[in-house]
Short mmCIF file of C-alpha atoms and ligand atoms in Angstrom, two decimals:
data_model
loop_
_atom_site.label_atom_id
_atom_site.label_comp_id
_atom_site.label_asym_id
_atom_site.label_seq_id
_atom_site.Cartn_x
_atom_site.Cartn_y
_atom_site.Cartn_z
CA MET Y 251 117.63 111.05 64.69
CA SER Y 252 116.17 111.90 68.08
CA GLU Y 253 116.20 115.55 69.09
CA HIS Y 254 118.31 116.73 72.00
CA PHE Y 255 116.33 117.89 75.02
CA GLU Y 256 117.50 120.06 77.87
CA ILE Y 257 118.18 117.95 80.96
CA HIS Y 258 118.28 120.13 84.07
CA PRO Y 259 121.64 120.16 85.94
CA THR Y 260 119.84 118.91 89.06
CA VAL Y 261 118.65 115.82 87.16
CA GLU Y 262 122.20 115.31 85.87
CA ALA Y 263 123.62 115.63 89.40
CA VAL Y 264 121.04 113.24 90.88
CA ALA Y 265 121.68 110.72 88.09
CA GLU Y 266 125.42 110.87 88.76
CA ASP Y 267 124.89 110.52 92.51
CA ILE Y 268 122.66 107.46 92.01
CA ALA Y 269 125.20 105.84 89.68
CA SER Y 270 128.08 106.49 92.10
CA MET Y 271 125.93 105.46 95.10
CA GLU Y 272 126.13 108.83 96.84
CA ILE Y 273 122.37 108.36 96.70
CA ARG Y 274 121.63 104.69 97.36
CA GLY Y 275 119.06 102.26 98.69
CA ALA Y 276 115.89 101.57 96.73
CA ALA Y 277 113.49 103.91 98.56
CA THR Y 278 115.96 106.79 98.73
CA ILE Y 279 116.74 106.44 95.01
CA ALA Y 280 113.02 106.56 94.19
CA ASP Y 281 112.51 109.63 96.35
CA ALA Y 282 115.46 111.46 94.78
CA ALA Y 283 114.33 110.60 91.24
CA ALA Y 284 110.81 111.92 91.83
CA ASP Y 285 112.24 115.10 93.33
CA ALA Y 286 114.59 115.53 90.35
CA LEU Y 287 111.66 115.28 87.93
CA ALA Y 288 109.82 117.92 89.94
CA VAL Y 289 112.83 120.25 89.53
CA GLN Y 290 112.97 119.48 85.80
CA ALA Y 291 109.29 120.41 85.52
CA ALA Y 292 109.42 123.48 87.74
CA GLU Y 293 112.40 125.00 85.96
CA SER Y 294 111.62 123.98 82.40
CA ASP Y 295 111.41 126.83 79.91
CA ALA Y 296 109.76 124.65 77.26
CA ASP Y 297 107.68 126.76 74.91
CA SER Y 298 105.12 124.08 74.01
CA PRO Y 299 103.36 121.16 75.71
CA ASP Y 300 105.06 118.71 73.32
CA ARG Y 301 108.46 120.10 74.13
CA PHE Y 302 107.72 119.97 77.88
CA ARG Y 303 106.64 116.32 77.70
CA ALA Y 304 109.69 115.43 75.61
CA GLU Y 305 111.98 117.09 78.17
CA LEU Y 306 110.39 115.15 81.01
CA ARG Y 307 110.78 111.92 79.07
CA ALA Y 308 114.45 112.67 78.38
CA ALA Y 309 115.10 113.47 82.06
CA SER Y 310 113.32 110.23 83.02
CA ARG Y 311 115.47 108.19 80.65
CA ARG Y 312 118.62 109.74 82.12
CA LEU Y 313 117.50 108.73 85.62
CA VAL Y 314 116.19 105.26 84.78
CA GLU Y 315 119.45 104.26 83.08
CA THR Y 316 121.60 104.84 86.19
CA ARG Y 317 121.11 101.51 88.03
CA PRO Y 318 119.18 98.51 86.76
CA THR Y 319 118.12 96.42 89.77
CA ALA Y 320 116.01 98.52 92.15
CA VAL Y 321 112.56 98.66 90.53
CA SER Y 322 111.58 101.50 92.83
CA LEU Y 323 113.38 103.78 90.36
CA PRO Y 324 111.27 103.02 87.26
CA ASN Y 325 108.18 102.64 89.47
CA ALA Y 326 108.73 106.17 90.84
CA ILE Y 327 109.22 107.62 87.38
CA ARG Y 328 106.13 105.83 86.03
CA TYR Y 329 104.10 107.26 88.89
CA VAL Y 330 105.23 110.83 88.22
CA LEU Y 331 104.88 110.65 84.43
CA ARG Y 332 101.44 109.06 84.62
CA GLY Y 333 100.33 112.09 86.61
CA MET Y 334 101.51 114.45 83.85
CA GLU Y 335 98.45 116.03 82.21
CA GLY Y 336 97.25 119.34 80.88
CA SER Y 337 96.84 121.21 77.62
CA ASP Y 338 99.39 123.93 78.32
CA VAL Y 339 102.85 124.11 79.88
CA ALA Y 340 101.64 125.72 83.12
CA ARG Y 341 99.17 122.91 83.78
CA LEU Y 342 101.65 120.24 82.77
CA ARG Y 343 104.23 121.74 85.11
CA ALA Y 344 101.82 121.83 88.04
CA SER Y 345 100.67 118.25 87.39
CA VAL Y 346 104.25 116.92 87.48
CA THR Y 347 105.26 118.81 90.62
CA ASP Y 348 102.02 117.71 92.33
CA SER Y 349 102.45 114.13 91.22
CA ALA Y 350 106.07 114.04 92.48
CA ALA Y 351 105.05 115.54 95.83
CA GLU Y 352 102.21 113.02 96.15
CA PHE Y 353 104.58 110.16 95.32
CA ARG Y 354 107.10 111.27 97.94
CA SER Y 355 104.51 111.65 100.65
CA GLU Y 356 102.99 108.23 99.83
CA LEU Y 357 106.46 106.71 100.02
CA ASP Y 358 107.01 108.13 103.51
CA GLN Y 359 103.56 107.03 104.62
CA ALA Y 360 104.05 103.51 103.20
CA GLN Y 361 107.34 103.16 105.05
CA GLU Y 362 105.75 104.25 108.31
CA ASN Y 363 102.79 101.86 107.90
CA LEU Y 364 105.09 99.01 106.91
CA GLY Y 365 107.21 99.71 109.99
CA ARG Y 366 104.24 99.34 112.31
CA ILE Y 367 103.27 96.03 110.69
CA GLY Y 368 106.82 94.67 110.77
CA ALA Y 369 107.20 95.73 114.40
CA ASN Y 370 104.35 93.39 115.37
CA ARG Y 371 106.59 90.46 114.41
CA LEU Y 372 109.31 91.60 116.80
CA ARG Y 373 109.04 90.76 120.51
CA ASP Y 374 110.46 92.63 123.45
CA GLY Y 375 114.11 91.59 123.87
CA ASP Y 376 114.56 90.28 120.31
CA THR Y 377 117.81 90.46 118.37
CA VAL Y 378 117.67 91.14 114.65
CA MET Y 379 120.44 90.46 112.14
CA THR Y 380 120.66 92.98 109.31
CA HIS Y 381 122.35 92.95 105.91
CA CYS Y 382 123.20 96.09 103.93
CA HIS Y 383 121.23 99.23 104.77
CA SER Y 384 117.49 99.28 104.30
CA THR Y 385 115.27 102.15 105.40
CA ASP Y 386 112.20 99.88 105.15
CA ALA Y 387 113.83 97.34 107.49
CA LEU Y 388 114.93 100.00 109.96
CA SER Y 389 111.44 101.45 110.00
CA CYS Y 390 110.29 98.13 111.58
CA VAL Y 391 112.92 98.46 114.31
CA GLU Y 392 111.98 102.09 114.93
CA ALA Y 393 108.29 101.19 115.27
CA ALA Y 394 109.12 98.32 117.65
CA LEU Y 395 111.07 100.76 119.83
CA ASP Y 396 108.08 103.14 119.72
CA GLN Y 397 105.94 100.23 120.96
CA GLY Y 398 108.27 100.12 123.99
CA LYS Y 399 110.15 96.97 122.96
CA GLU Y 400 113.85 96.51 123.51
CA ILE Y 401 115.65 95.39 120.37
CA GLU Y 402 119.30 94.52 119.78
CA ALA Y 403 121.03 94.18 116.43
CA ILE Y 404 123.77 92.12 114.88
CA VAL Y 405 124.84 94.09 111.83
CA LYS Y 406 126.63 92.48 108.91
CA GLU Y 407 129.36 94.65 107.48
CA THR Y 408 128.20 94.00 103.87
CA ARG Y 409 131.20 93.95 101.58
CA PRO Y 410 132.31 95.51 99.34
CA ARG Y 411 130.73 98.92 100.10
CA LYS Y 412 130.13 98.28 103.83
CA GLN Y 413 126.62 99.69 103.97
CA GLY Y 414 126.42 97.87 107.33
CA HIS Y 415 128.27 100.86 108.78
CA ILE Y 416 125.36 103.11 107.80
CA THR Y 417 122.92 100.68 109.43
CA ALA Y 418 125.05 100.56 112.58
CA ARG Y 419 125.08 104.36 112.74
CA TRP Y 420 121.30 104.66 112.28
CA LEU Y 421 120.67 101.98 114.91
CA ARG Y 422 123.01 103.64 117.39
CA GLU Y 423 121.16 106.91 116.82
CA MET Y 424 118.02 105.00 117.92
CA ASP Y 425 119.98 103.77 120.97
CA VAL Y 426 119.86 100.15 119.79
CA PRO Y 427 122.81 98.06 121.04
CA VAL Y 428 124.77 97.00 117.94
CA THR Y 429 127.27 94.20 117.34
CA LEU Y 430 129.03 94.62 114.00
CA VAL Y 431 130.32 91.41 112.38
CA VAL Y 432 132.09 90.63 109.12
CA ASP Y 433 129.90 88.89 106.58
CA ASN Y 434 131.63 85.56 107.08
CA ALA Y 435 130.69 85.54 110.78
CA ALA Y 436 126.95 85.65 110.10
CA ARG Y 437 126.24 81.92 110.50
CA ARG Y 438 127.98 81.79 113.85
CA TYR Y 439 125.88 84.70 115.14
CA LEU Y 440 122.60 83.30 113.83
CA ASP Y 441 122.48 81.29 117.07
CA ASP Y 442 122.04 84.62 118.90
CA THR Y 443 119.49 85.97 116.38
CA ASP Y 444 115.68 85.95 116.57
CA HIS Y 445 114.99 87.39 113.11
CA VAL Y 446 116.95 88.10 110.00
CA LEU Y 447 115.59 91.48 108.87
CA VAL Y 448 116.45 92.76 105.39
CA GLY Y 449 115.02 95.07 102.74
CA ALA Y 450 114.61 94.52 99.01
CA ASP Y 451 115.46 96.21 95.74
CA SER Y 452 112.87 94.23 93.85
CA ILE Y 453 110.29 91.56 94.63
CA ALA Y 454 109.47 89.22 91.76
CA ALA Y 455 106.02 87.82 91.04
CA ASP Y 456 107.00 84.37 92.37
CA GLY Y 457 108.02 85.95 95.69
CA SER Y 458 111.77 85.89 95.04
CA VAL Y 459 113.59 88.68 96.83
CA ILE Y 460 116.28 90.63 95.01
CA ASN Y 461 118.50 92.38 97.53
CA LYS Y 462 122.14 93.17 98.26
CA ILE Y 463 124.57 90.39 97.36
CA GLY Y 464 124.85 88.01 100.31
CA THR Y 465 121.16 88.09 101.23
CA SER Y 466 120.48 84.68 99.68
CA GLY Y 467 123.36 82.98 101.53
CA LEU Y 468 122.20 84.55 104.76
CA ALA Y 469 118.64 83.35 104.18
CA VAL Y 470 119.75 79.77 103.43
CA ASN Y 471 121.86 79.72 106.59
CA ALA Y 472 119.01 81.21 108.61
CA ARG Y 473 116.65 78.49 107.40
CA GLU Y 474 119.20 75.87 108.41
CA ARG Y 475 119.48 77.45 111.89
CA GLY Y 476 115.69 77.85 112.20
CA VAL Y 477 115.81 81.67 112.27
CA PRO Y 478 112.90 83.37 110.45
CA VAL Y 479 113.70 85.71 107.57
CA MET Y 480 111.61 88.85 107.32
CA VAL Y 481 111.81 91.08 104.26
CA ALA Y 482 110.61 94.65 104.70
CA ALA Y 483 109.59 95.93 101.29
CA GLN Y 484 106.92 98.46 100.47
CA THR Y 485 104.90 97.63 97.36
CA LEU Y 486 107.02 100.14 95.43
CA LYS Y 487 109.56 97.28 95.32
CA PHE Y 488 107.19 94.96 93.42
CA HIS Y 489 108.55 94.40 89.94
CA PRO Y 490 105.70 94.54 87.39
CA ASP Y 491 107.73 93.05 84.50
CA THR Y 492 108.22 89.79 86.41
CA MET Y 493 104.49 89.12 86.04
CA THR Y 494 105.11 88.50 82.35
CA GLY Y 495 108.15 86.30 82.71
CA HIS Y 496 110.94 88.89 82.71
CA THR Y 497 113.82 88.43 85.11
CA VAL Y 498 115.38 91.21 87.13
CA GLU Y 499 118.71 92.46 85.85
CA ILE Y 500 121.48 92.13 88.42
CA GLU Y 501 123.83 95.09 88.40
CA MET Y 502 127.53 94.30 87.94
CA ARG Y 503 129.64 97.03 89.53
CA ASP Y 504 133.23 98.14 89.09
CA GLU Y 505 135.80 95.52 90.09
CA ARG Y 506 137.77 98.25 91.88
CA GLU Y 507 135.13 98.20 94.63
CA VAL Y 508 136.43 94.71 95.45
CA LEU Y 509 140.14 95.00 94.71
CA GLY Y 510 142.07 98.26 94.42
CA ALA Y 511 144.44 98.86 91.51
CA GLU Y 512 147.56 98.39 93.63
CA ALA Y 513 146.47 95.06 95.12
CA ALA Y 514 145.34 93.86 91.69
CA GLU Y 515 148.76 94.73 90.29
CA GLU Y 516 150.46 92.78 93.09
CA ILE Y 517 148.34 89.66 92.58
CA GLY Y 518 148.72 89.58 88.83
CA ASP Y 519 146.33 88.74 86.05
CA LEU Y 520 142.93 87.73 87.41
CA THR Y 521 139.24 88.26 86.90
CA VAL Y 522 137.25 90.10 89.56
CA GLU Y 523 133.46 90.01 89.51
CA ASN Y 524 131.31 92.34 91.53
CA PRO Y 525 127.58 91.58 91.33
CA ALA Y 526 125.70 94.04 93.54
CA PHE Y 527 122.59 91.93 94.20
CA ASP Y 528 121.37 88.35 94.40
CA VAL Y 529 118.09 86.47 94.31
CA THR Y 530 116.67 84.72 97.37
CA PRO Y 531 114.12 82.07 96.41
CA PRO Y 532 110.75 82.41 98.18
CA ARG Y 533 111.17 79.16 100.13
CA TYR Y 534 113.82 80.81 102.33
CA VAL Y 535 111.67 83.81 103.18
CA ASP Y 536 109.11 83.70 105.99
CA ALA Y 537 107.31 86.96 105.38
CA ILE Y 538 107.32 89.94 103.08
CA VAL Y 539 106.16 92.92 105.09
CA THR Y 540 104.56 95.71 103.07
CA GLU Y 541 102.43 98.75 103.92
CA ARG Y 542 99.42 96.61 102.91
CA GLY Y 543 100.14 93.86 105.43
CA GLN Y 544 102.51 90.92 105.66
CA PHE Y 545 102.46 88.18 103.04
CA PRO Y 546 103.96 84.75 102.55
CA PRO Y 547 106.23 85.37 99.52
CA GLU Y 548 104.30 82.98 97.26
CA SER Y 549 101.16 85.10 97.63
CA VAL Y 550 102.51 88.53 96.65
CA VAL Y 551 101.49 87.90 93.05
CA THR Y 552 97.83 88.45 94.00
CA LEU Y 553 98.60 91.91 95.33
CA MET Y 554 100.82 92.58 92.31
CA ARG Y 555 97.93 91.79 89.98
CA GLU Y 556 95.73 94.18 91.92
CA LEU Y 557 98.36 96.94 91.76
CA PHE Y 558 99.69 96.52 88.23
CA GLY Y 559 96.89 94.62 86.48
CA ASP Y 560 95.97 97.49 84.18
CA GLN Y 561 99.49 98.60 83.30
CA HIS Y 562 100.37 97.29 79.87
CA GLY Y 563 102.15 98.68 76.87
CA GLY Y 564 105.23 100.84 76.50
CA GLU Y 565 107.05 102.83 79.13
CA PRO Y 566 105.95 106.45 79.58
CA TRP Y 567 109.52 107.71 79.08
CA GLU Y 568 109.92 106.10 75.68
CA GLU Y 569 109.93 108.49 72.73
C1 RUB B 193 120.80 98.73 98.94
C2 RUB B 193 120.04 97.51 99.32
C3 RUB B 193 118.88 97.70 100.28
C4 RUB B 193 117.60 97.88 99.45
C5 RUB B 193 116.43 98.30 100.31
O1 RUB B 193 121.75 98.48 97.93
O2 RUB B 193 120.26 96.41 98.86
O3 RUB B 193 118.72 96.58 101.08
O4 RUB B 193 117.81 98.88 98.47
O5 RUB B 193 116.66 99.58 100.86
P1 RUB B 193 122.70 99.67 97.41
P2 RUB B 193 115.43 100.51 101.30
O6 RUB B 193 123.43 100.20 98.61
O7 RUB B 193 123.58 99.04 96.40
O8 RUB B 193 121.79 100.73 96.80
O9 RUB B 193 114.63 99.72 102.27
O10 RUB B 193 116.06 101.73 101.93
O11 RUB B 193 114.65 100.83 100.07
#
């Protein structure tokens, strides 16, 4: 039987917030998870290096089990745990807090660099159409504004959780003119759109983009209308397991997000399904913009090999 290890209340709270989507979006989830591990390390009262490592692994498992699709979460945890080294608790503690701080600053830097690269694709006067809420995608808009370009946005509402409202708010804070549309209106407004601009929760080795449900339909429609699709995704979103044939698990969320109890009662017996993400095949994507440059989706595997080539074997949080 596995021993019980102390999980810090902050880790518990962050795990609950990720599961309930109080903390959401792939980059933000990764940032919060790394920070939670730093708290676990800083406040651990483990009396031996073995106990300290076991506590960190237990906290990592708690975090990694919250949501399955955004690979930024396990990638963040791998980064922090791989930095854990030292022969005594004090050194181990310092290595984890340093590693988490380094991860978080690299994440910010990557998003800024990615933004500048993505902004080069946007011209003065362009209109972008967004889906869901992606900090990587909005970083491209912010950088374009910094370059003195005027950008407008058509923002899809993004049922069922309406993350489009968050995007609309962020864009308005940047003074970008925003037109909010329901998801079903997207094709009609593609005629007024210069770029579809979305983020990603995971990028597979074949260049498929896993993002909020509705991204794939939008991309297919955009291709039909001749509107380029740009995916803003720092390399933290690259999914290492897909290099060895694994597929990305699509999270199924509570049906109540789609249909409340009262409405369900009124309608009668029915099945409601609520997948949170979908897969856009690479042929519908024009460019994946990362902090390392922009790539045609089919070529990301080369960069993935460079980044993950030497990472084999078990997960660092396994017992
Ligand atoms: C969020 C979502 C975002 C990606 C990228 O889904 O699909 O497009 O996570 O976001 P949810 P970012 O709201 O279910 O977490 O660019 O901020 O990492």
